[in-house]
PDB file of C-alpha atoms in Angstrom:
ATOM      1  CA  UNK J   1     -33.575  -5.775  -4.930  1.00 64.00           C
ATOM      2  CA  UNK J   2     -31.033  -7.132  -2.404  1.00 64.00           C
ATOM      3  CA  UNK J   3     -27.401  -5.971  -5.291  1.00 71.00           C
ATOM      4  CA  UNK J   4     -26.238  -2.825  -3.725  1.00 72.00           C
ATOM      5  CA  UNK J   5     -26.876   0.236  -6.703  1.00 70.00           C
ATOM      6  CA  UNK J   6     -23.923   1.488  -6.923  1.00 66.00           C
ATOM      7  CA  UNK J   7     -22.741  -2.107  -8.423  1.00 65.00           C
ATOM      8  CA  UNK J   8     -24.862  -0.582 -10.953  1.00 67.00           C
ATOM      9  CA  UNK J   9     -22.923   2.855 -11.585  1.00 67.00           C
ATOM     10  CA  UNK J  10     -21.249   3.717 -15.487  1.00 68.00           C
ATOM     11  CA  UNK J  11     -18.356   6.070 -16.065  1.00 69.00           C
ATOM     12  CA  UNK J  12     -20.329   9.395 -17.470  1.00 70.00           C
ATOM     13  CA  UNK J  13     -17.255  11.342 -17.687  1.00 69.00           C
ATOM     14  CA  UNK J  14     -14.290   8.858 -19.293  1.00 70.00           C
ATOM     15  CA  UNK J  15     -13.647   8.180 -15.205  1.00 66.00           C
ATOM     16  CA  UNK J  16     -12.606  11.496 -14.381  1.00 69.00           C
ATOM     17  CA  UNK J  17     -14.624  13.203 -11.700  1.00 63.00           C
ATOM     18  CA  UNK J  18     -17.054  10.858 -12.032  1.00 61.00           C
ATOM     19  CA  UNK J  19     -19.338  10.978  -9.349  1.00 65.00           C
ATOM     20  CA  UNK J  20     -22.602   9.024  -9.817  1.00 68.00           C
ATOM     21  CA  UNK J  21     -24.851   9.255  -6.843  1.00 72.00           C
ATOM     22  CA  UNK J  22     -27.239   5.640  -6.325  1.00 77.00           C
ATOM     23  CA  UNK J  23     -28.939   7.893  -3.746  1.00 82.00           C
ATOM     24  CA  UNK J  24     -32.834   7.835  -5.308  1.00 83.00           C
ATOM     25  CA  UNK J  25     -32.332   4.030  -6.860  1.00 83.00           C
ATOM     26  CA  UNK J  26     -31.148   2.787  -3.535  1.00 84.00           C
ATOM     27  CA  UNK J  27     -34.308   4.661  -2.256  1.00 87.00           C
ATOM     28  CA  UNK J  28     -36.284   3.046  -4.438  1.00 90.00           C
ATOM     29  CA  UNK J  29     -34.981  -0.505  -3.841  1.00 90.00           C
ATOM     30  CA  UNK J  30     -35.128   0.082  -0.244  1.00 90.00           C
ATOM     31  CA  UNK J  31     -38.913   1.131  -0.678  1.00 93.00           C
ATOM     32  CA  UNK J  32     -39.194  -1.117  -2.740  1.00 93.00           C
ATOM     33  CA  UNK J  33     -38.270  -3.896  -0.483  1.00 93.00           C
ATOM     34  CA  UNK J  34     -39.486  -2.530   2.800  1.00 95.00           C
ATOM     35  CA  UNK J  35     -43.117  -3.259   0.304  1.00 96.00           C
ATOM     36  CA  UNK J  36     -42.214  -6.439  -0.090  1.00 97.00           C
ATOM     37  CA  UNK J  37     -41.731  -6.945   3.678  1.00 97.00           C
ATOM     38  CA  UNK J  38     -44.762  -5.803   4.290  1.00 97.00           C
ATOM     39  CA  UNK J  39     -46.794  -8.316   2.045  1.00 98.00           C
ATOM     40  CA  UNK J  40     -44.729 -11.415   3.683  1.00 98.00           C
ATOM     41  CA  UNK J  41     -45.644 -10.336   6.751  1.00 98.00           C
ATOM     42  CA  UNK J  42     -49.779  -9.801   5.887  1.00 98.00           C
ATOM     43  CA  UNK J  43     -48.893 -13.305   4.838  1.00 98.00           C
ATOM     44  CA  UNK J  44     -47.147 -14.541   8.443  1.00 98.00           C
ATOM     45  CA  UNK J  45     -50.203 -12.359  10.277  1.00 98.00           C
ATOM     46  CA  UNK J  46     -52.359 -13.959   8.054  1.00 98.00           C
ATOM     47  CA  UNK J  47     -52.050 -17.486   8.367  1.00 98.00           C
ATOM     48  CA  UNK J  48     -51.165 -17.364  11.983  1.00 98.00           C
ATOM     49  CA  UNK J  49     -54.746 -15.802  13.081  1.00 98.00           C
ATOM     50  CA  UNK J  50     -56.256 -18.512   9.958  1.00 97.00           C
ATOM     51  CA  UNK J  51     -54.147 -20.633  12.932  1.00 97.00           C
ATOM     52  CA  UNK J  52     -55.948 -19.472  15.283  1.00 97.00           C
ATOM     53  CA  UNK J  53     -59.152 -20.121  14.425  1.00 96.00           C
ATOM     54  CA  UNK J  54     -58.746 -23.443  14.125  1.00 94.00           C
ATOM     55  CA  UNK J  55     -57.191 -23.803  17.331  1.00 94.00           C
ATOM     56  CA  UNK J  56     -61.019 -22.207  19.114  1.00 88.00           C
ATOM     57  CA  UNK J  57     -61.566 -23.195  22.115  1.00 92.00           C
ATOM     58  CA  UNK J  58     -57.717 -22.419  23.243  1.00 93.00           C
ATOM     59  CA  UNK J  59     -57.277 -19.207  24.383  1.00 94.00           C
ATOM     60  CA  UNK J  60     -53.851 -17.972  22.656  1.00 96.00           C
ATOM     61  CA  UNK J  61     -51.886 -15.265  25.038  1.00 97.00           C
ATOM     62  CA  UNK J  62     -53.114 -10.699  25.235  1.00 97.00           C
ATOM     63  CA  UNK J  63     -50.486 -10.226  23.023  1.00 97.00           C
ATOM     64  CA  UNK J  64     -51.959 -12.295  20.659  1.00 98.00           C
ATOM     65  CA  UNK J  65     -55.122 -11.236  21.207  1.00 98.00           C
ATOM     66  CA  UNK J  66     -54.637  -7.973  20.912  1.00 98.00           C
ATOM     67  CA  UNK J  67     -52.772  -8.459  16.989  1.00 98.00           C
ATOM     68  CA  UNK J  68     -55.669 -11.185  16.269  1.00 98.00           C
ATOM     69  CA  UNK J  69     -58.224  -8.620  16.886  1.00 98.00           C
ATOM     70  CA  UNK J  70     -56.495  -6.045  14.966  1.00 98.00           C
ATOM     71  CA  UNK J  71     -56.188  -8.940  11.913  1.00 98.00           C
ATOM     72  CA  UNK J  72     -59.970 -10.008  12.633  1.00 98.00           C
ATOM     73  CA  UNK J  73     -61.898  -6.225  12.477  1.00 98.00           C
ATOM     74  CA  UNK J  74     -60.200  -5.546   9.264  1.00 98.00           C
ATOM     75  CA  UNK J  75     -60.278  -9.502   7.914  1.00 98.00           C
ATOM     76  CA  UNK J  76     -63.190 -11.911   7.573  1.00 97.00           C
ATOM     77  CA  UNK J  77     -62.015 -15.703   8.680  1.00 96.00           C
ATOM     78  CA  UNK J  78     -62.139 -17.624   5.254  1.00 95.00           C
ATOM     79  CA  UNK J  79     -63.817 -19.572   5.703  1.00 94.00           C
ATOM     80  CA  UNK J  80     -65.038 -20.394   1.305  1.00 95.00           C
ATOM     81  CA  UNK J  81     -61.917 -20.312  -1.250  1.00 96.00           C
ATOM     82  CA  UNK J  82     -61.770 -16.426  -2.144  1.00 96.00           C
ATOM     83  CA  UNK J  83     -58.205 -14.625  -3.907  1.00 97.00           C
ATOM     84  CA  UNK J  84     -56.954 -12.800  -1.282  1.00 97.00           C
ATOM     85  CA  UNK J  85     -54.805  -9.935  -2.689  1.00 97.00           C
ATOM     86  CA  UNK J  86     -57.699  -7.656  -0.870  1.00 98.00           C
ATOM     87  CA  UNK J  87     -56.757  -9.230   3.063  1.00 98.00           C
ATOM     88  CA  UNK J  88     -53.427  -8.738   2.577  1.00 98.00           C
ATOM     89  CA  UNK J  89     -53.554  -5.626   1.575  1.00 98.00           C
ATOM     90  CA  UNK J  90     -55.224  -5.029   3.956  1.00 98.00           C
ATOM     91  CA  UNK J  91     -52.774  -6.743   5.905  1.00 98.00           C
ATOM     92  CA  UNK J  92     -49.885  -5.338   5.032  1.00 98.00           C
ATOM     93  CA  UNK J  93     -51.184  -1.298   4.913  1.00 98.00           C
ATOM     94  CA  UNK J  94     -52.131  -2.537   9.196  1.00 98.00           C
ATOM     95  CA  UNK J  95     -47.911  -3.564   9.397  1.00 98.00           C
ATOM     96  CA  UNK J  96     -46.522  -0.853   7.586  1.00 97.00           C
ATOM     97  CA  UNK J  97     -48.948   2.236   9.385  1.00 97.00           C
ATOM     98  CA  UNK J  98     -47.622   0.134  12.762  1.00 97.00           C
ATOM     99  CA  UNK J  99     -51.450  -0.556  14.234  1.00 98.00           C
ATOM    100  CA  UNK J 100     -50.817  -4.333  15.320  1.00 98.00           C
ATOM    101  CA  UNK J 101     -47.512  -3.514  17.178  1.00 97.00           C
ATOM    102  CA  UNK J 102     -50.023  -0.122  18.181  1.00 98.00           C
ATOM    103  CA  UNK J 103     -52.502  -2.843  19.306  1.00 98.00           C
ATOM    104  CA  UNK J 104     -49.313  -5.159  20.855  1.00 98.00           C
ATOM    105  CA  UNK J 105     -47.038  -3.050  23.075  1.00 98.00           C
ATOM    106  CA  UNK J 106     -50.465  -0.497  24.576  1.00 98.00           C
ATOM    107  CA  UNK J 107     -51.745  -4.721  25.744  1.00 97.00           C
ATOM    108  CA  UNK J 108     -47.626  -5.345  26.765  1.00 97.00           C
ATOM    109  CA  UNK J 109     -45.803  -3.159  27.158  1.00 96.00           C
ATOM    110  CA  UNK J 110     -42.665  -2.170  24.878  1.00 96.00           C
ATOM    111  CA  UNK J 111     -41.298  -4.989  22.854  1.00 93.00           C
ATOM    112  CA  UNK J 112     -37.453  -3.153  22.226  1.00 86.00           C
TER     113      UNK J 112
END
């Protein structure tokens, strides 16, 4: 996915007046990259939320608590072994829709 789409351009008219727009391919690759990034962030958020569960009775900061509360409103703490793909999908949707960021910014102000 990291290879620029233009590298995959192939001649279609004997290198004369060849213009092969790779915009569609680039857009599709970008969409996949963003989906993968959301999944990675979801896994990181789940691990962080689980870590906070282990740190009780210590209290996190306001922004961290806001993120934690959003995540826990969609995903229960991991207390027994279970497949995590549903949890990851739920949190990835929260990331994609900006819900976690929205709640954190409500609590601590706009992040720049």
